[in-house]
PDB file of C-alpha atoms and ligand atoms in Angstrom:
ATOM      1  CA  UNK B   1      68.106  29.169  -5.439  1.00  0.00           C
ATOM      2  CA  UNK B   2      64.469  27.967  -6.511  1.00  0.00           C
ATOM      3  CA  UNK B   3      63.962  28.807  -9.603  1.00  0.00           C
ATOM      4  CA  UNK B   4      59.434  29.269 -10.719  1.00  0.00           C
ATOM      5  CA  UNK B   5      57.843  30.557 -13.789  1.00  0.00           C
ATOM      6  CA  UNK B   6      54.259  31.041 -14.644  1.00  0.00           C
ATOM      7  CA  UNK B   7      53.664  31.176 -18.071  1.00  0.00           C
ATOM      8  CA  UNK B   8      50.343  31.698 -19.978  1.00  0.00           C
ATOM      9  CA  UNK B   9      49.363  34.724 -22.365  1.00  0.00           C
ATOM     10  CA  UNK B  10      48.313  37.588 -19.454  1.00  0.00           C
ATOM     11  CA  UNK B  11      46.158  39.959 -22.569  1.00  0.00           C
ATOM     12  CA  UNK B  12      46.234  41.688 -20.424  1.00  0.00           C
ATOM     13  CA  UNK B  13      47.285  40.983 -16.932  1.00  0.00           C
ATOM     14  CA  UNK B  14      43.911  39.601 -14.307  1.00  0.00           C
ATOM     15  CA  UNK B  15      43.283  39.775 -10.487  1.00  0.00           C
ATOM     16  CA  UNK B  16      42.458  36.159 -11.231  1.00  0.00           C
ATOM     17  CA  UNK B  17      46.594  35.381 -12.267  1.00  0.00           C
ATOM     18  CA  UNK B  18      48.108  38.085  -9.836  1.00  0.00           C
ATOM     19  CA  UNK B  19      46.311  36.377  -6.814  1.00  0.00           C
ATOM     20  CA  UNK B  20      48.235  32.846  -8.046  1.00  0.00           C
ATOM     21  CA  UNK B  21      50.982  35.112  -8.164  1.00  0.00           C
ATOM     22  CA  UNK B  22      50.788  36.410  -4.832  1.00  0.00           C
ATOM     23  CA  UNK B  23      50.553  32.735  -3.046  1.00  0.00           C
ATOM     24  CA  UNK B  24      52.860  31.149  -4.946  1.00  0.00           C
ATOM     25  CA  UNK B  25      55.827  34.020  -4.900  1.00  0.00           C
ATOM     26  CA  UNK B  26      55.909  32.405  -1.293  1.00  0.00           C
ATOM     27  CA  UNK B  27      57.733  29.584  -1.936  1.00  0.00           C
ATOM     28  CA  UNK B  28      60.408  30.576  -3.973  1.00  0.00           C
ATOM     29  CA  UNK B  29      63.184  32.400  -4.447  1.00  0.00           C
ATOM     30  CA  UNK B  30      62.517  33.824  -7.930  1.00  0.00           C
ATOM     31  CA  UNK B  31      59.325  33.732  -9.834  1.00  0.00           C
ATOM     32  CA  UNK B  32      59.394  35.109 -13.779  1.00  0.00           C
ATOM     33  CA  UNK B  33      55.851  35.362 -14.812  1.00  0.00           C
ATOM     34  CA  UNK B  34      56.093  34.262 -18.949  1.00  0.00           C
ATOM     35  CA  UNK B  35      53.727  35.909 -21.650  1.00  0.00           C
ATOM     36  CA  UNK B  36      53.754  34.381 -25.135  1.00  0.00           C
ATOM     37  CA  UNK B  37      54.219  35.934 -27.450  1.00  0.00           C
ATOM     38  CA  UNK B  38      52.541  33.522 -30.213  1.00  0.00           C
ATOM     39  CA  UNK B  39      49.717  32.355 -28.471  1.00  0.00           C
ATOM     40  CA  UNK B  40      47.156  29.920 -31.086  1.00  0.00           C
ATOM     41  CA  UNK B  41      44.508  32.478 -29.974  1.00  0.00           C
ATOM     42  CA  UNK B  42      43.728  36.627 -31.113  1.00  0.00           C
ATOM     43  CA  UNK B  43      45.444  38.720 -29.400  1.00  0.00           C
ATOM     44  CA  UNK B  44      43.852  41.591 -28.044  1.00  0.00           C
ATOM     45  CA  UNK B  45      47.618  43.719 -26.413  1.00  0.00           C
ATOM     46  CA  UNK B  46      50.831  43.769 -28.561  1.00  0.00           C
ATOM     47  CA  UNK B  47      52.971  41.000 -26.562  1.00  0.00           C
ATOM     48  CA  UNK B  48      54.932  44.861 -24.777  1.00  0.00           C
ATOM     49  CA  UNK B  49      51.581  46.144 -23.888  1.00  0.00           C
ATOM     50  CA  UNK B  50      50.818  42.868 -22.025  1.00  0.00           C
ATOM     51  CA  UNK B  51      54.700  42.329 -20.999  1.00  0.00           C
ATOM     52  CA  UNK B  52      53.648  46.159 -19.385  1.00  0.00           C
ATOM     53  CA  UNK B  53      50.937  45.276 -17.791  1.00  0.00           C
ATOM     54  CA  UNK B  54      51.928  42.668 -15.672  1.00  0.00           C
ATOM     55  CA  UNK B  55      55.130  44.191 -14.363  1.00  0.00           C
ATOM     56  CA  UNK B  56      53.177  47.224 -13.088  1.00  0.00           C
ATOM     57  CA  UNK B  57      50.980  44.804 -11.978  1.00  0.00           C
ATOM     58  CA  UNK B  58      53.422  43.211  -9.759  1.00  0.00           C
ATOM     59  CA  UNK B  59      56.125  45.553  -9.106  1.00  0.00           C
ATOM     60  CA  UNK B  60      55.484  45.276  -5.498  1.00  0.00           C
ATOM     61  CA  UNK B  61      57.226  42.009  -5.427  1.00  0.00           C
ATOM     62  CA  UNK B  62      60.851  41.762  -5.510  1.00  0.00           C
ATOM     63  CA  UNK B  63      61.139  38.438  -5.984  1.00  0.00           C
ATOM     64  CA  UNK B  64      58.621  38.783  -9.739  1.00  0.00           C
ATOM     65  CA  UNK B  65      60.021  39.087 -12.274  1.00  0.00           C
ATOM     66  CA  UNK B  66      58.357  39.264 -16.121  1.00  0.00           C
ATOM     67  CA  UNK B  67      59.883  37.965 -19.131  1.00  0.00           C
ATOM     68  CA  UNK B  68      58.320  37.451 -22.968  1.00  0.00           C
ATOM     69  CA  UNK B  69      58.721  33.828 -24.416  1.00  0.00           C
ATOM     70  CA  UNK B  70      58.692  32.463 -27.720  1.00  0.00           C
ATOM     71  CA  UNK B  71      58.356  28.414 -28.532  1.00  0.00           C
ATOM     72  CA  UNK B  72      57.854  26.548 -26.096  1.00  0.00           C
ATOM     73  CA  UNK B  73      57.119  27.031 -21.835  1.00  0.00           C
ATOM     74  CA  UNK B  74      59.881  23.173 -21.164  1.00  0.00           C
ATOM     75  CA  UNK B  75      62.444  25.603 -23.258  1.00  0.00           C
ATOM     76  CA  UNK B  76      61.942  28.885 -21.760  1.00  0.00           C
ATOM     77  CA  UNK B  77      62.122  27.507 -18.435  1.00  0.00           C
ATOM     78  CA  UNK B  78      65.131  25.397 -19.235  1.00  0.00           C
ATOM     79  CA  UNK B  79      66.609  28.874 -20.251  1.00  0.00           C
ATOM     80  CA  UNK B  80      66.223  30.706 -16.580  1.00  0.00           C
ATOM     81  CA  UNK B  81      66.757  27.796 -15.598  1.00  0.00           C
ATOM     82  CA  UNK B  82      63.434  27.101 -13.664  1.00  0.00           C
ATOM     83  CA  UNK B  83      62.699  24.425 -11.446  1.00  0.00           C
ATOM     84  CA  UNK B  84      58.998  24.624 -12.059  1.00  0.00           C
ATOM     85  CA  UNK B  85      56.331  25.592 -13.589  1.00  0.00           C
ATOM     86  CA  UNK B  86      53.229  26.851 -12.052  1.00  0.00           C
ATOM     87  CA  UNK B  87      49.670  26.865 -13.418  1.00  0.00           C
ATOM     88  CA  UNK B  88      47.158  28.384 -11.779  1.00  0.00           C
ATOM     89  CA  UNK B  89      43.376  25.598 -12.053  1.00  0.00           C
ATOM     90  CA  UNK B  90      40.119  26.689 -12.003  1.00  0.00           C
ATOM     91  CA  UNK B  91      36.953  24.442 -11.064  1.00  0.00           C
ATOM     92  CA  UNK B  92      34.956  24.582 -14.368  1.00  0.00           C
ATOM     93  CA  UNK B  93      37.605  26.338 -16.755  1.00  0.00           C
ATOM     94  CA  UNK B  94      40.771  24.262 -16.578  1.00  0.00           C
ATOM     95  CA  UNK B  95      41.632  21.104 -15.675  1.00  0.00           C
ATOM     96  CA  UNK B  96      41.717  18.429 -18.929  1.00  0.00           C
ATOM     97  CA  UNK B  97      43.610  21.288 -20.859  1.00  0.00           C
ATOM     98  CA  UNK B  98      45.746  21.561 -17.928  1.00  0.00           C
ATOM     99  CA  UNK B  99      46.350  17.500 -17.640  1.00  0.00           C
ATOM    100  CA  UNK B 100      47.204  17.099 -21.135  1.00  0.00           C
ATOM    101  CA  UNK B 101      49.613  19.529 -21.415  1.00  0.00           C
ATOM    102  CA  UNK B 102      51.127  18.884 -18.263  1.00  0.00           C
ATOM    103  CA  UNK B 103      51.548  14.992 -20.077  1.00  0.00           C
ATOM    104  CA  UNK B 104      52.882  15.903 -22.520  1.00  0.00           C
ATOM    105  CA  UNK B 105      55.542  18.436 -21.441  1.00  0.00           C
ATOM    106  CA  UNK B 106      56.238  15.476 -18.653  1.00  0.00           C
ATOM    107  CA  UNK B 107      57.591  14.214 -21.538  1.00  0.00           C
ATOM    108  CA  UNK B 108      59.702  17.166 -23.577  1.00  0.00           C
ATOM    109  CA  UNK B 109      60.853  18.267 -19.911  1.00  0.00           C
ATOM    110  CA  UNK B 110      60.948  15.952 -17.183  1.00  0.00           C
ATOM    111  CA  UNK B 111      63.555  17.119 -14.459  1.00  0.00           C
ATOM    112  CA  UNK B 112      60.390  19.366 -14.733  1.00  0.00           C
ATOM    113  CA  UNK B 113      58.405  19.777 -11.602  1.00  0.00           C
ATOM    114  CA  UNK B 114      54.680  21.658 -11.688  1.00  0.00           C
ATOM    115  CA  UNK B 115      53.115  23.445  -9.297  1.00  0.00           C
ATOM    116  CA  UNK B 116      49.370  23.983  -9.563  1.00  0.00           C
ATOM    117  CA  UNK B 117      46.870  26.352  -7.300  1.00  0.00           C
ATOM    118  CA  UNK B 118      43.348  26.474  -7.299  1.00  0.00           C
ATOM    119  CA  UNK B 119      41.570  29.940  -8.381  1.00  0.00           C
ATOM    120  CA  UNK B 120      40.222  31.709  -5.371  1.00  0.00           C
ATOM    121  CA  UNK B 121      36.108  31.259  -5.375  1.00  0.00           C
ATOM    122  CA  UNK B 122      36.215  35.047  -7.064  1.00  0.00           C
ATOM    123  CA  UNK B 123      37.996  34.574  -9.081  1.00  0.00           C
ATOM    124  CA  UNK B 124      36.847  31.516 -10.857  1.00  0.00           C
ATOM    125  CA  UNK B 125      34.904  32.646 -13.487  1.00  0.00           C
ATOM    126  CA  UNK B 126      37.559  35.953 -14.385  1.00  0.00           C
ATOM    127  CA  UNK B 127      39.411  34.108 -18.195  1.00  0.00           C
ATOM    128  CA  UNK B 128      41.563  37.124 -19.681  1.00  0.00           C
ATOM    129  CA  UNK B 129      38.821  35.877 -22.854  1.00  0.00           C
ATOM    130  CA  UNK B 130      35.256  37.014 -20.624  1.00  0.00           C
ATOM    131  CA  UNK B 131      37.071  39.657 -19.947  1.00  0.00           C
ATOM    132  CA  UNK B 132      37.469  41.690 -23.039  1.00  0.00           C
ATOM    133  CA  UNK B 133      34.389  40.578 -23.854  1.00  0.00           C
ATOM    134  CA  UNK B 134      32.231  42.180 -21.153  1.00  0.00           C
ATOM    135  CA  UNK B 135      35.005  45.062 -21.882  1.00  0.00           C
ATOM    136  CA  UNK B 136      34.307  45.882 -24.735  1.00  0.00           C
ATOM    137  CA  UNK B 137      30.019  45.782 -24.016  1.00  0.00           C
ATOM    138  CA  UNK B 138      30.939  48.878 -21.126  1.00  0.00           C
ATOM    139  CA  UNK B 139      31.037  46.255 -17.949  1.00  0.00           C
ATOM    140  CA  UNK B 140      32.255  47.166 -15.344  1.00  0.00           C
ATOM    141  CA  UNK B 141      35.035  45.677 -14.333  1.00  0.00           C
ATOM    142  CA  UNK B 142      36.999  47.505 -12.194  1.00  0.00           C
ATOM    143  CA  UNK B 143      37.461  44.603  -9.523  1.00  0.00           C
ATOM    144  CA  UNK B 144      38.607  41.851 -11.620  1.00  0.00           C
ATOM    145  CA  UNK B 145      41.535  44.227 -12.893  1.00  0.00           C
ATOM    146  CA  UNK B 146      44.644  46.269 -11.322  1.00  0.00           C
ATOM    147  CA  UNK B 147      43.984  50.811 -12.435  1.00  0.00           C
ATOM    148  CA  UNK B 148      45.971  50.492 -14.958  1.00  0.00           C
ATOM    149  CA  UNK B 149      44.868  47.563 -16.883  1.00  0.00           C
ATOM    150  CA  UNK B 150      40.710  48.937 -17.167  1.00  0.00           C
ATOM    151  CA  UNK B 151      41.990  52.398 -17.878  1.00  0.00           C
ATOM    152  CA  UNK B 152      43.846  49.604 -21.323  1.00  0.00           C
ATOM    153  CA  UNK B 153      41.029  47.822 -21.740  1.00  0.00           C
ATOM    154  CA  UNK B 154      38.636  51.152 -21.880  1.00  0.00           C
ATOM    155  CA  UNK B 155      41.769  52.734 -24.580  1.00  0.00           C
ATOM    156  CA  UNK B 156      41.023  49.821 -26.434  1.00  0.00           C
ATOM    157  CA  UNK B 157      38.063  49.896 -26.939  1.00  0.00           C
ATOM    158  CA  UNK B 158      37.462  53.563 -27.756  1.00  0.00           C
ATOM    159  CA  UNK B 159      39.800  53.553 -30.420  1.00  0.00           C
ATOM    160  CA  UNK B 160      37.741  50.068 -30.978  1.00  0.00           C
ATOM    161  CA  UNK B 161      35.096  52.297 -32.024  1.00  0.00           C
ATOM    162  CA  UNK B 162      36.849  54.762 -33.689  1.00  0.00           C
TER     163      UNK B 162
HETATM  164  P1  LIG W 201      46.737  30.228 -21.507  1.00  0.00           P
HETATM  165  O1  LIG W 201      46.680  31.247 -22.329  1.00  0.00           O
HETATM  166  O2  LIG W 201      48.482  29.755 -21.108  1.00  0.00           O
HETATM  167  O3  LIG W 201      45.825  29.768 -21.283  1.00  0.00           O
HETATM  168  P2  LIG W 201      46.308  32.973 -19.716  1.00  0.00           P
HETATM  169  O4  LIG W 201      46.767  33.792 -19.231  1.00  0.00           O
HETATM  170  O5  LIG W 201      44.886  32.538 -19.710  1.00  0.00           O
HETATM  171  O6  LIG W 201      47.310  31.547 -20.467  1.00  0.00           O
HETATM  172  O7  LIG W 201      46.468  32.092 -18.088  1.00  0.00           O
HETATM  173  C1  LIG W 201      48.161  31.772 -17.500  1.00  0.00           C
HETATM  174  C2  LIG W 201      47.591  30.648 -16.193  1.00  0.00           C
HETATM  175  O8  LIG W 201      46.913  30.728 -15.220  1.00  0.00           O
HETATM  176  C3  LIG W 201      46.970  29.015 -16.713  1.00  0.00           C
HETATM  177  O9  LIG W 201      47.250  28.585 -15.397  1.00  0.00           O
HETATM  178  C4  LIG W 201      45.707  29.764 -16.017  1.00  0.00           C
HETATM  179  O10 LIG W 201      45.203  28.629 -16.131  1.00  0.00           O
HETATM  180  C5  LIG W 201      45.340  30.732 -15.188  1.00  0.00           C
HETATM  181  N1  LIG W 201      44.318  31.710 -15.011  1.00  0.00           N
HETATM  182  C6  LIG W 201      44.211  31.574 -15.948  1.00  0.00           C
HETATM  183  N2  LIG W 201      42.506  32.539 -14.910  1.00  0.00           N
HETATM  184  C7  LIG W 201      42.784  32.542 -13.559  1.00  0.00           C
HETATM  185  C8  LIG W 201      42.432  33.187 -12.388  1.00  0.00           C
HETATM  186  N3  LIG W 201      41.119  33.698 -13.138  1.00  0.00           N
HETATM  187  N4  LIG W 201      42.646  32.464 -11.806  1.00  0.00           N
HETATM  188  C9  LIG W 201      43.505  31.765 -11.506  1.00  0.00           C
HETATM  189  N5  LIG W 201      44.411  30.695 -12.383  1.00  0.00           N
HETATM  190  C10 LIG W 201      43.869  31.606 -13.430  1.00  0.00           C
END
């Protein structure tokens, strides 16, 4: 059984993430989206909200599960017996950071293989942080996230204006 993890902050999950999940899920018996509880950045959504939004977004994929995790992604991979870690690469935003992280992760767990998928052209510009900024300023986000995520973003936005 080949198991892979796809770790990230998912604050919130976007169509770019979901596209990676859909494309890679067929390559593994099981894919676990690992939602990192305390990334080193300001978060809009709680860990519970981020996990629930991701679960709803991938409910149609039977071999994809969502789990929160703390600490190192390589340790999370060990705990769930994953052989591979999946990451998505956008042309300008990700390569150098992902490369450094991959070298460090290899040091920490040489047995874990990294699988990188290039983001589709239409999602190259899409990041959770840019999405949150656009939502905050009232821009259209409906073609960038599932319906329930767009609703959650609008709700947060409404709450922050009260
Ligand atoms: P992190 O906090 O680890 O950067 P993110 O939730 O932002 O987590 O992203 C998780 C993974 O998904 C990372 O590998 C990131 O590069 C990738 N990713 C983010 N946005 C996209 C996108 N639009 N298309 C493809 N992959 C993406």
